[in-house]
Structure formats: structure tokens, C-alpha cells
CSV table of C-alpha atoms in Angstrom, one decimal:
chain,number,residue,atom,x,y,z
A,1,MET,CA,118.2,164.4,145.8
A,2,PRO,CA,117.5,160.3,145.3
A,3,ARG,CA,117.8,160.0,149.2
A,4,LEU,CA,115.8,163.1,150.4
A,5,ALA,CA,113.5,161.9,147.4
A,6,ALA,CA,112.4,158.3,148.9
A,7,ALA,CA,112.1,159.7,152.0
A,8,SER,CA,109.3,162.2,150.8
A,9,LEU,CA,108.1,159.0,149.2
A,10,ALA,CA,108.3,156.7,152.1
A,11,GLY,CA,106.6,159.4,154.8
A,12,THR,CA,103.2,160.0,151.9
A,13,ALA,CA,103.0,156.6,151.4
A,14,ILE,CA,103.0,155.9,155.3
A,15,GLU,CA,100.4,158.9,155.8
A,16,PHE,CA,97.9,158.0,152.6
A,17,TYR,CA,98.1,154.1,153.7
A,18,ASP,CA,96.6,155.5,156.8
A,19,PHE,CA,94.0,158.2,154.2
A,20,PHE,CA,93.3,155.2,152.1
A,21,VAL,CA,92.5,152.5,154.5
A,22,TYR,CA,89.8,153.6,156.6
A,23,GLY,CA,88.0,155.0,152.8
A,24,THR,CA,87.8,150.9,152.5
A,25,ALA,CA,87.4,150.3,155.4
A,26,ALA,CA,83.8,152.7,154.5
A,27,ALA,CA,83.6,150.8,151.3
A,28,LEU,CA,83.2,147.5,152.5
A,29,VAL,CA,82.3,146.8,156.5
A,30,LEU,CA,81.7,150.6,158.7
A,31,GLY,CA,78.6,150.4,157.6
A,32,PRO,CA,77.0,148.1,159.7
A,33,LEU,CA,79.3,147.9,162.2
A,34,PHE,CA,79.0,151.6,163.3
A,35,PHE,CA,75.6,152.7,162.5
A,36,PRO,CA,73.4,149.5,162.5
A,37,THR,CA,70.2,151.5,163.4
A,38,PHE,CA,70.2,152.4,159.5
A,39,SER,CA,68.7,150.9,155.7
A,40,PRO,CA,71.9,149.9,153.9
A,41,VAL,CA,71.3,152.4,151.6
A,42,ALA,CA,71.0,154.3,154.6
A,43,GLU,CA,74.3,152.7,156.4
A,44,THR,CA,76.7,153.6,153.4
A,45,LEU,CA,76.4,157.0,153.6
A,46,ALA,CA,77.3,157.5,156.8
A,47,ALA,CA,80.1,154.8,156.7
A,48,PHE,CA,81.5,157.2,153.9
A,49,ALA,CA,80.3,160.5,155.2
A,50,THR,CA,83.0,159.6,158.1
A,51,PHE,CA,85.3,159.5,154.8
A,52,GLY,CA,85.0,162.7,154.0
A,53,VAL,CA,85.5,164.8,157.6
A,54,GLY,CA,88.8,163.6,157.0
A,55,PHE,CA,88.9,166.0,153.7
A,56,VAL,CA,87.4,169.0,155.4
A,57,ALA,CA,89.7,168.5,158.0
A,58,ARG,CA,92.4,168.9,155.5
A,59,PRO,CA,92.6,172.4,154.8
A,60,LEU,CA,92.4,173.5,159.0
A,61,GLY,CA,95.3,171.1,158.4
A,62,SER,CA,97.1,172.5,156.1
A,63,VAL,CA,96.5,176.1,158.0
A,64,VAL,CA,98.4,174.8,161.1
A,65,PHE,CA,100.7,173.4,159.7
A,66,GLY,CA,101.6,176.0,157.1
A,67,HIS,CA,102.2,178.2,159.7
A,68,LEU,CA,104.4,176.0,160.9
A,69,GLY,CA,105.5,175.2,157.5
A,70,ASP,CA,105.9,178.3,156.7
A,71,ARG,CA,107.0,179.4,160.0
A,72,ARG,CA,109.2,177.4,161.3
A,73,GLY,CA,110.9,175.5,158.4
A,74,ARG,CA,109.5,172.2,156.4
A,75,ARG,CA,111.0,169.9,158.1
A,76,PRO,CA,109.4,169.9,161.8
A,77,VAL,CA,105.7,169.4,159.5
A,78,LEU,CA,106.7,166.2,158.1
A,79,VAL,CA,107.6,164.5,161.9
A,80,LEU,CA,104.6,166.3,163.5
A,81,SER,CA,101.6,165.5,160.7
A,82,LEU,CA,102.8,161.9,160.4
A,83,LEU,CA,102.6,161.7,164.3
A,84,LEU,CA,99.0,162.6,164.8
A,85,THR,CA,98.4,160.9,161.7
A,86,GLY,CA,99.7,157.2,162.9
A,87,ALA,CA,98.2,157.3,166.6
A,88,SER,CA,94.8,158.2,164.9
A,89,THR,CA,94.4,155.5,162.8
A,90,VAL,CA,95.5,153.8,165.5
A,91,ALA,CA,93.1,154.7,167.2
A,92,VAL,CA,90.5,154.2,165.2
A,93,GLY,CA,91.1,150.1,165.2
A,94,CYS,CA,90.3,151.1,168.6
A,95,VAL,CA,86.9,152.5,168.4
A,96,PRO,CA,84.2,149.6,169.9
A,97,SER,CA,81.7,148.7,167.6
A,98,TYR,CA,77.9,150.6,167.8
A,99,GLY,CA,76.7,147.2,169.5
A,100,THR,CA,79.6,147.2,172.5
A,101,ILE,CA,79.5,151.5,173.1
A,102,GLY,CA,76.6,152.9,171.7
A,103,VAL,CA,76.7,157.0,169.9
A,104,ALA,CA,80.1,157.5,171.2
A,105,ALA,CA,81.0,155.2,168.3
A,106,PRO,CA,80.4,156.4,165.6
A,107,VAL,CA,81.4,159.9,167.4
A,108,LEU,CA,84.7,158.1,168.3
A,109,LEU,CA,84.8,157.3,164.7
A,110,LEU,CA,84.3,160.9,163.4
A,111,VAL,CA,86.9,162.6,166.1
A,112,LEU,CA,89.4,160.1,164.7
A,113,ARG,CA,88.9,160.9,161.3
A,114,PHE,CA,89.3,164.9,161.6
A,115,LEU,CA,92.9,164.2,162.9
A,116,GLN,CA,93.3,161.8,160.8
A,117,GLY,CA,92.9,164.6,157.4
A,118,LEU,CA,94.2,167.5,160.3
A,119,GLY,CA,97.2,165.4,159.6
A,120,LEU,CA,97.5,164.2,156.4
A,121,GLY,CA,96.4,168.2,155.0
A,122,GLY,CA,100.1,169.3,156.6
A,123,GLU,CA,101.4,165.8,155.0
A,124,TRP,CA,101.8,167.2,151.5
A,125,GLY,CA,102.5,170.2,152.0
A,126,GLY,CA,106.2,169.6,153.7
A,127,ALA,CA,107.3,166.9,152.1
A,128,VAL,CA,105.9,168.4,149.3
A,129,LEU,CA,107.7,171.6,149.2
A,130,LEU,CA,111.0,169.9,151.2
A,131,THR,CA,111.6,167.6,147.6
A,132,ALA,CA,110.9,170.8,145.6
A,133,GLU,CA,112.6,173.6,147.2
A,134,HIS,CA,116.0,170.7,147.0
A,135,ALA,CA,115.2,169.5,143.1
A,136,PRO,CA,117.3,171.9,140.6
A,137,ALA,CA,114.7,174.1,138.1
A,138,ARG,CA,115.6,172.0,134.8
A,139,ARG,CA,114.3,169.3,136.5
A,140,ARG,CA,112.0,170.3,140.1
A,141,ALA,CA,108.8,168.8,138.7
A,142,LEU,CA,110.5,164.7,138.1
A,143,TRP,CA,111.9,165.0,141.7
A,144,SER,CA,108.8,166.7,142.9
A,145,SER,CA,106.5,163.8,140.9
A,146,PHE,CA,108.7,161.0,143.8
A,147,PRO,CA,106.2,162.3,146.8
A,148,GLN,CA,102.6,161.5,144.7
A,149,VAL,CA,103.9,158.3,144.3
A,150,GLY,CA,103.1,157.6,147.8
A,151,PRO,CA,99.8,157.9,147.8
A,152,ALA,CA,99.2,155.1,144.7
A,153,LEU,CA,102.0,152.9,146.8
A,154,GLY,CA,99.8,153.7,150.8
A,155,PHE,CA,96.7,152.4,148.5
A,156,LEU,CA,98.2,149.6,147.4
A,157,LEU,CA,99.7,148.7,150.8
A,158,ALA,CA,96.0,149.8,152.7
A,159,ASN,CA,93.9,147.3,149.6
A,160,GLY,CA,97.0,144.6,150.1
A,161,VAL,CA,96.2,144.6,153.5
A,162,MET,CA,92.1,144.2,153.0
A,163,LEU,CA,92.7,142.0,150.4
A,164,VAL,CA,94.9,139.4,152.7
A,165,LEU,CA,92.4,139.8,155.7
A,166,SER,CA,89.4,139.8,153.6
A,167,ALA,CA,90.7,136.9,151.5
A,168,ALA,CA,92.4,134.5,154.8
A,169,LEU,CA,89.5,135.5,156.6
A,170,SER,CA,84.7,134.9,157.5
A,171,ASP,CA,83.0,137.7,156.7
A,172,ALA,CA,81.9,137.0,160.3
A,173,GLU,CA,86.0,137.5,161.4
A,174,PHE,CA,86.5,140.8,159.2
A,175,ALA,CA,83.4,142.1,160.2
A,176,ARG,CA,84.8,141.4,163.7
A,177,TRP,CA,87.9,142.1,164.3
A,178,GLY,CA,90.1,142.1,160.3
A,179,TRP,CA,89.0,144.3,159.1
A,180,ARG,CA,90.5,146.8,162.3
A,181,VAL,CA,94.8,144.4,161.9
A,182,PRO,CA,95.0,147.4,159.1
A,183,PHE,CA,94.4,150.4,161.4
A,184,TRP,CA,97.4,148.8,163.7
A,185,ALA,CA,99.4,148.3,161.4
A,186,GLY,CA,99.6,152.1,160.8
A,187,GLY,CA,101.4,152.9,163.8
A,188,ALA,CA,104.4,150.4,162.9
A,189,LEU,CA,104.5,152.2,159.4
A,190,ALA,CA,104.4,156.1,161.0
A,191,LEU,CA,107.3,155.0,163.5
A,192,ALA,CA,109.0,153.4,160.1
A,193,GLY,CA,109.1,156.9,158.3
A,194,LEU,CA,110.1,158.6,161.8
A,195,TRP,CA,113.1,157.2,161.4
A,196,LEU,CA,113.2,157.5,157.2
A,197,ARG,CA,112.7,161.4,157.7
A,198,SER,CA,115.0,161.7,161.1
A,199,SER,CA,117.7,162.6,158.7
A,200,LEU,CA,116.4,165.3,156.3
A,201,THR,CA,117.6,168.4,155.7
A,202,GLU,CA,115.7,172.2,155.7
A,203,SER,CA,115.2,172.9,152.5
A,204,PRO,CA,117.8,175.7,151.9
A,205,ARG,CA,114.6,178.3,149.4
A,206,PHE,CA,113.4,177.6,153.1
A,207,LEU,CA,117.1,178.9,155.0
A,208,GLU,CA,117.3,181.6,152.6
A,209,ILE,CA,114.4,184.2,153.6
A,210,ASP,CA,114.6,186.9,155.7
A,211,ASP,CA,111.3,188.0,156.7
A,212,HIS,CA,108.8,185.6,156.7
A,213,ALA,CA,105.1,186.3,156.8
A,214,ARG,CA,103.8,186.5,160.6
A,215,VAL,CA,100.0,184.8,160.0
A,216,PRO,CA,101.1,182.5,157.2
A,217,PHE,CA,97.5,182.0,156.1
A,218,PHE,CA,95.6,185.7,156.8
A,219,GLU,CA,98.5,186.8,154.0
A,220,VAL,CA,97.6,184.0,152.2
A,221,VAL,CA,93.8,185.0,151.5
A,222,ARG,CA,94.7,188.8,151.2
A,223,HIS,CA,97.0,188.6,148.2
A,224,HIS,CA,97.1,184.8,146.8
A,225,GLY,CA,92.7,184.3,147.8
A,226,ARG,CA,91.9,184.1,143.6
A,227,LEU,CA,95.4,181.2,143.2
A,228,VAL,CA,93.7,179.5,146.1
A,229,LEU,CA,90.1,179.1,144.7
A,230,LEU,CA,91.4,178.5,141.5
A,231,THR,CA,93.8,175.9,142.6
A,232,ALA,CA,90.6,174.5,144.4
A,233,GLY,CA,88.5,174.5,141.5
A,234,ALA,CA,91.0,172.7,139.2
A,235,LEU,CA,92.5,170.3,141.5
A,236,ALA,CA,88.9,169.2,142.6
A,237,VAL,CA,88.5,166.7,139.5
A,238,GLY,CA,91.1,165.0,140.2
A,239,TYR,CA,89.7,163.7,143.9
A,240,ALA,CA,86.4,163.4,143.0
A,241,VAL,CA,87.5,160.6,139.8
A,242,PHE,CA,90.5,158.6,142.3
A,243,TYR,CA,88.1,159.0,145.5
A,244,ALA,CA,84.3,157.6,142.9
A,245,VAL,CA,87.1,154.9,141.8
A,246,THR,CA,89.2,154.3,144.2
A,247,THR,CA,86.4,153.9,147.4
A,248,TRP,CA,82.5,154.6,145.8
A,249,SER,CA,82.7,152.0,142.5
A,250,LEU,CA,84.0,149.5,145.3
A,251,SER,CA,80.4,150.0,147.3
A,252,TYR,CA,79.0,150.2,143.9
A,253,ALA,CA,80.3,146.7,142.8
A,254,THR,CA,80.1,144.3,146.3
A,255,GLU,CA,76.6,145.5,146.7
A,256,ARG,CA,74.4,146.6,143.1
A,257,LEU,CA,76.5,144.3,141.1
A,258,GLY,CA,77.2,141.5,143.0
A,259,VAL,CA,80.6,142.0,141.8
A,260,SER,CA,83.0,139.7,144.7
A,261,ARG,CA,85.1,141.7,146.8
A,262,THR,CA,88.5,140.4,146.0
A,263,VAL,CA,87.7,140.9,142.7
A,264,MET,CA,86.6,144.5,143.0
A,265,LEU,CA,89.5,145.5,144.7
A,266,LEU,CA,92.2,143.6,142.8
A,267,CYS,CA,91.1,146.3,139.3
A,268,VAL,CA,91.2,149.2,141.6
A,269,MET,CA,94.7,147.9,142.5
A,270,GLY,CA,96.0,146.9,139.3
A,271,ALA,CA,95.1,150.2,137.3
A,272,VAL,CA,96.5,151.8,140.8
A,273,ALA,CA,99.8,150.9,140.0
A,274,VAL,CA,99.5,150.5,137.0
A,275,LYS,CA,99.4,154.9,138.0
A,276,GLY,CA,102.2,155.5,140.6
A,277,ALA,CA,104.6,153.2,137.7
A,278,LEU,CA,103.9,156.5,135.1
A,279,THR,CA,104.1,159.2,137.8
A,280,PRO,CA,107.2,160.3,138.0
A,281,LEU,CA,106.7,160.1,133.3
A,282,MET,CA,103.9,162.4,133.2
A,283,ALA,CA,105.8,164.0,135.3
A,284,LEU,CA,108.4,164.4,133.2
A,285,PHE,CA,106.8,165.8,130.2
A,286,GLY,CA,106.2,168.7,132.5
A,287,ASP,CA,109.7,169.3,132.6
A,288,TRP,CA,109.7,169.7,129.0
A,289,TYR,CA,106.3,170.7,127.9
A,290,GLY,CA,104.8,173.1,131.0
A,291,ARG,CA,103.0,171.9,134.1
A,292,ARG,CA,100.1,174.0,132.5
A,293,THR,CA,99.2,172.1,129.5
A,294,MET,CA,99.8,168.6,131.1
A,295,CYS,CA,96.7,170.1,134.3
A,296,LEU,CA,94.8,170.9,130.6
A,297,THR,CA,95.2,167.2,128.7
A,298,GLY,CA,94.8,165.4,132.1
A,299,CYS,CA,91.1,168.1,132.9
A,300,GLY,CA,90.1,167.6,129.0
A,301,ALA,CA,90.8,163.3,128.9
A,302,CYS,CA,88.5,163.3,132.6
A,303,VAL,CA,85.5,165.7,131.2
A,304,LEU,CA,86.0,162.9,127.7
A,305,TRP,CA,86.7,159.6,129.7
A,306,MET,CA,83.5,159.7,132.8
A,307,LEU,CA,80.8,158.5,130.9
A,308,PRO,CA,82.3,155.4,128.9
A,309,MET,CA,84.0,154.5,132.6
A,310,VAL,CA,80.4,154.6,134.4
A,311,ALA,CA,79.5,152.0,130.7
A,312,LEU,CA,81.8,149.7,131.7
A,313,LEU,CA,81.6,149.6,135.7
A,314,ALA,CA,78.0,148.5,135.0
A,315,THR,CA,79.0,146.3,133.1
A,316,GLY,CA,80.5,143.7,135.9
A,317,GLU,CA,83.0,142.8,134.1
A,318,PRO,CA,86.4,142.5,135.8
A,319,LEU,CA,87.9,143.3,132.8
A,320,LEU,CA,85.8,145.9,132.0
A,321,MET,CA,86.3,147.0,134.9
A,322,PHE,CA,89.2,147.6,135.1
A,323,LEU,CA,89.9,149.2,131.7
A,324,ALA,CA,87.7,151.7,133.2
A,325,ILE,CA,88.9,152.4,136.5
A,326,LEU,CA,92.7,152.2,134.5
A,327,GLY,CA,91.7,155.4,131.8
A,328,ALA,CA,90.3,157.3,134.9
A,329,LEU,CA,93.4,157.0,136.9
A,330,LEU,CA,95.3,157.6,133.4
A,331,ALA,CA,93.8,161.0,132.8
A,332,PHE,CA,94.2,162.0,136.6
A,333,VAL,CA,98.0,160.9,136.8
A,334,ILE,CA,98.6,163.5,133.2
A,335,MET,CA,97.8,166.5,135.5
A,336,PHE,CA,98.5,165.1,139.0
A,337,ALA,CA,102.0,163.9,138.1
A,338,VAL,CA,102.9,167.7,138.2
A,339,ILE,CA,101.0,168.8,140.5
A,340,ALA,CA,104.1,169.1,143.7
A,341,ALA,CA,106.1,171.8,141.2
A,342,TYR,CA,102.7,173.5,139.1
A,343,LEU,CA,101.2,174.3,143.6
A,344,PRO,CA,104.9,175.3,145.0
A,345,GLU,CA,105.9,177.2,141.8
A,346,LEU,CA,102.5,179.1,142.2
A,347,TYR,CA,103.9,180.8,145.1
A,348,GLU,CA,106.2,183.1,146.7
A,349,PRO,CA,108.3,181.8,149.1
A,350,ARG,CA,107.4,183.0,152.4
A,351,VAL,CA,103.6,181.8,152.1
A,352,ARG,CA,104.4,179.0,149.7
A,353,CYS,CA,103.6,176.1,152.7
A,354,THR,CA,100.6,177.5,153.3
A,355,GLY,CA,98.6,179.0,150.1
A,356,ALA,CA,100.4,175.3,148.2
A,357,ALA,CA,98.8,173.3,151.0
A,358,VAL,CA,95.5,175.3,151.4
A,359,GLY,CA,94.9,175.8,147.4
A,360,TYR,CA,95.6,171.6,146.9
A,361,ASN,CA,93.4,170.1,149.9
A,362,LEU,CA,90.5,172.4,149.8
A,363,GLY,CA,90.3,170.9,146.8
A,364,GLY,CA,90.0,167.9,148.0
A,365,VAL,CA,87.1,169.4,150.0
A,366,LEU,CA,85.5,170.4,146.6
A,367,GLY,CA,86.5,167.6,145.7
A,368,GLY,CA,87.4,164.1,147.5
A,369,ALA,CA,84.2,164.9,150.1
A,370,LEU,CA,81.1,164.6,148.5
A,371,THR,CA,81.9,161.9,145.9
A,372,PRO,CA,81.0,159.0,147.9
A,373,ILE,CA,78.2,159.9,149.4
A,374,VAL,CA,77.1,161.3,145.9
A,375,ALA,CA,77.7,158.7,144.1
A,376,THR,CA,76.1,156.3,145.9
A,377,ALA,CA,72.8,157.9,146.0
A,378,LEU,CA,72.7,158.7,142.7
A,379,ALA,CA,73.8,155.7,141.6
A,380,GLU,CA,71.1,154.3,144.3
A,381,ARG,CA,68.2,156.6,142.3
A,382,GLY,CA,69.4,155.3,138.8
A,383,GLY,CA,69.5,152.4,136.3
A,384,ARG,CA,71.8,149.3,136.5
A,385,VAL,CA,73.7,152.4,134.0
A,386,PRO,CA,74.3,155.3,136.6
A,387,TRP,CA,74.8,157.6,134.6
A,388,GLY,CA,73.9,160.3,136.8
A,389,VAL,CA,77.4,159.4,138.2
A,390,GLY,CA,79.4,159.9,134.6
A,391,VAL,CA,77.3,163.2,133.8
A,392,TYR,CA,78.6,164.7,138.1
A,393,LEU,CA,81.8,163.7,137.3
A,394,THR,CA,81.8,165.3,133.6
A,395,GLY,CA,80.6,168.8,135.5
A,396,ILE,CA,83.6,168.4,138.1
A,397,ALA,CA,85.8,168.1,135.4
A,398,LEU,CA,84.7,171.3,132.5
A,399,VAL,CA,84.5,173.4,136.4
A,400,SER,CA,88.0,172.2,136.9
A,401,LEU,CA,89.3,172.4,132.9
A,402,VAL,CA,88.2,176.6,133.0
A,403,CYS,CA,89.9,176.8,136.7
A,404,PHE,CA,93.3,175.6,134.6
A,405,ALA,CA,93.0,177.8,131.7
A,406,LEU,CA,93.0,180.7,134.1
A,407,LEU,CA,95.9,180.0,135.6
A,408,PRO,CA,99.7,180.6,133.9
A,409,GLU,CA,102.1,178.8,132.7
A,410,THR,CA,105.1,177.9,135.6
A,411,ARG,CA,107.4,176.0,133.7
A,412,PRO,CA,111.1,177.4,134.7
A,413,VAL,CA,112.8,179.3,131.7
A,414,PRO,CA,116.2,176.7,130.4
A,415,VAL,CA,119.0,176.9,132.4
A,416,PRO,CA,122.4,176.3,131.2
A,417,ALA,CA,124.1,172.3,130.2
A,418,VAL,CA,126.5,172.4,133.2
A,419,GLU,CA,124.6,172.2,136.4
A,420,PRO,CA,125.2,171.3,139.9
A,421,VAL,CA,126.6,168.4,141.0
A,422,GLY,CA,123.5,166.8,142.1
A,423,GLY,CA,121.2,167.3,139.3
């Protein structure tokens, strides 16, 4: 289990590095380079629109790679999704700017972002299921949480590279070539991830399935459609909160409040580091108290924190901004630490890869794709304190709270004290 968890963690960290480095670039530099004919606000909105395309692609990736995972196994999904995401990320770093090739530049950016999202849509389901289906029932949430630490590590790595480059280079150098370096580095990381995953064994639960679904997606829609919609609605708040504080807040603080790019990146990275460190502990609570209980608690905390969060962000004071982001991510991690165990337990094994991944990534469309765009527009129309953003996020949290309330608890019944070796 430790070796499997480490390989899954490393893979998700690399894939989310690829995804997050684009989000940071969209907040800091892509607007002027690829949409220079727009106003400053419109540049940011257009850059965030290309960011959102990745989320739209993720459910499609869930269907494509979910079919592979339910028909051929979880392991092939991990390899192919990592190859696709890594190659797309390197290519983004090679796209010439609008000034060089004109309108072809943003078009290429959109296509490559779509391919990034397609690969990531398959990654999560494969990595989580391979870990969850190997794990002993009594500690399934704990072991399954390690792939969920990957996004935090990927974010820290992506923003750490951006932070070093933005500190070492002038604004002109960063805009000319510096922003491309993290995308090129994604290729080397993808190769490292493929090496780590080359020795993984197939899920024993998949090998036990005798009757594989012919078209898993159709079966999910036919027999589990309500469950998919409820899980997507429930997870929307997590995506909305995470991308509000890690993507929109960067743009808002640097452009509207005049906060240094370096200071804001440090605030966000510090909060994400705490969130990543606490993920296994929150997952252990999920094994003790139940998945649904943790999700309801975290979602309720989001409802209460969104308005105080935007008030603290609007101060422009680094410590208060850090506290705003930290509070939001603590509420987030209470929910998402147990999701890697919760979603697979909701679906039967023969369609689990498709069902869990589609529900998870459809939640990303509902909560993550539009949040930076909507938040930017609301903040632009409001005063110094973007109350509209707080109301928007609170509304999403309330919808998700209702969806979580309609889902069942899945925590397995207690198992005997003596477990197999490795448990």
C-alpha cells in the first residue's frame, strides 16, 4: 500500500502540476500575450475562458478513459492519461504569442488546454480507483487520500516555479519567455511519472469482475444518472472554492489591490501546503466518523466562511489574506480528503471508473470552469469589497450542501481486528 499510494500521489501531483501551471499563467500573463486587442479586464476574462475549457474537457476524458478503465483495467488509464497531459503541457509552452501568429495563437491555446483537460479527466479515476480497490476497508479513506494530496503538491510545484521565475526575471523577460519554462518542465515530470507507474499492478477488484459493461457510460446514465448529478452538484462547491482562492484571488489581488505577485503567490502557497498536510488526517476522520459526515461538515463551513473570506481578501493585508485563503481551504479539505473513498463506494465495480470520474469531473465544470470568470466580472462591478463573489460562492455551497444531504453514507461496517498483512 505505501508503494502504491506513493506512485498514485506522484502521478496526480504531476498531472495537476500541468493543469495548475496553466491556471497561474492565465491569472498572471496569458491575457496580454494572447488577447492583446481586449481591454485589461477582457484580457483576464478571455484568459480565464481558456482555463475553463480544460474543465469542460474533463467529463469527456472521464467517459473516454472511464470506458478504458472499466473494460481494460485501471492501470492503462494511468499511463495514457499522463502521456496526453504531459505532451499537451509541453506544447502550450511552445505556442507563439498573438503578436507572432495572430489569431492562431489563442486557437492553439484552446485546443491544447482542451487536451490537458481530457487527460486529467481520466487521471483522477484511474489513480483513485487503483488505490481504493487495493486498500483494506477499515482504512480505505486514509489510503485513498494520498492521490488527493497530489493536487496540493502539483499546485505548490507549479506556483513555486512561477514564483522563482517571476522573482529572478524582469516583467519583460517573464512575459517574453519566462512563463514558458514551467510548461516545458512538465514534459520531464511526465516522464518521471511514467517510470514510477511502470511497476504498478492491476486492481484486484477489477480482476474479480466477470461481466464487464459493454458501454459503461450508457449504463451509468441509465442506472446511476441521479447519483451522477448529485455527486456533481455536491462537489461543485469544492471546485468553486479552490479555484476562487488559487486562481481568481491572484488576479484580483495583483490587478485590483496592487498586491505584489510574489506576496500573493506566497499567501496561496502557504495555505495550500497546510491543506495538503492535513489531507490524510481528515481522511482518517472519514474512516472513523463517515464520509458523508465529513462532507456535510466541510460544506457547512464553506457556507459560513465565504463572506468573511472576501472581506479579509479585500483588506490587501498579506496576513489577513492568508487567513482568508487558509480558512477556505480548511473547509475544502474536510470534504475532499474523503472523496477518493466516497465516490468509488457509491458505484458498483463494473462501472465504477466511469461513474466516479464523470461525477467528479462534472462537478469541476459546475464549480471550477466558470468561477474565475464570474468572480472577475462580479469583482469588477462591485466596490473594494467584492461581496458579489462571496454571495456567489455561498450560493454554490448551499446547493452542494443539499446534494450531500441527499447522498447515502458509505463507510464500511467495522472489520475484524485482525487484518491481512499490509492492512
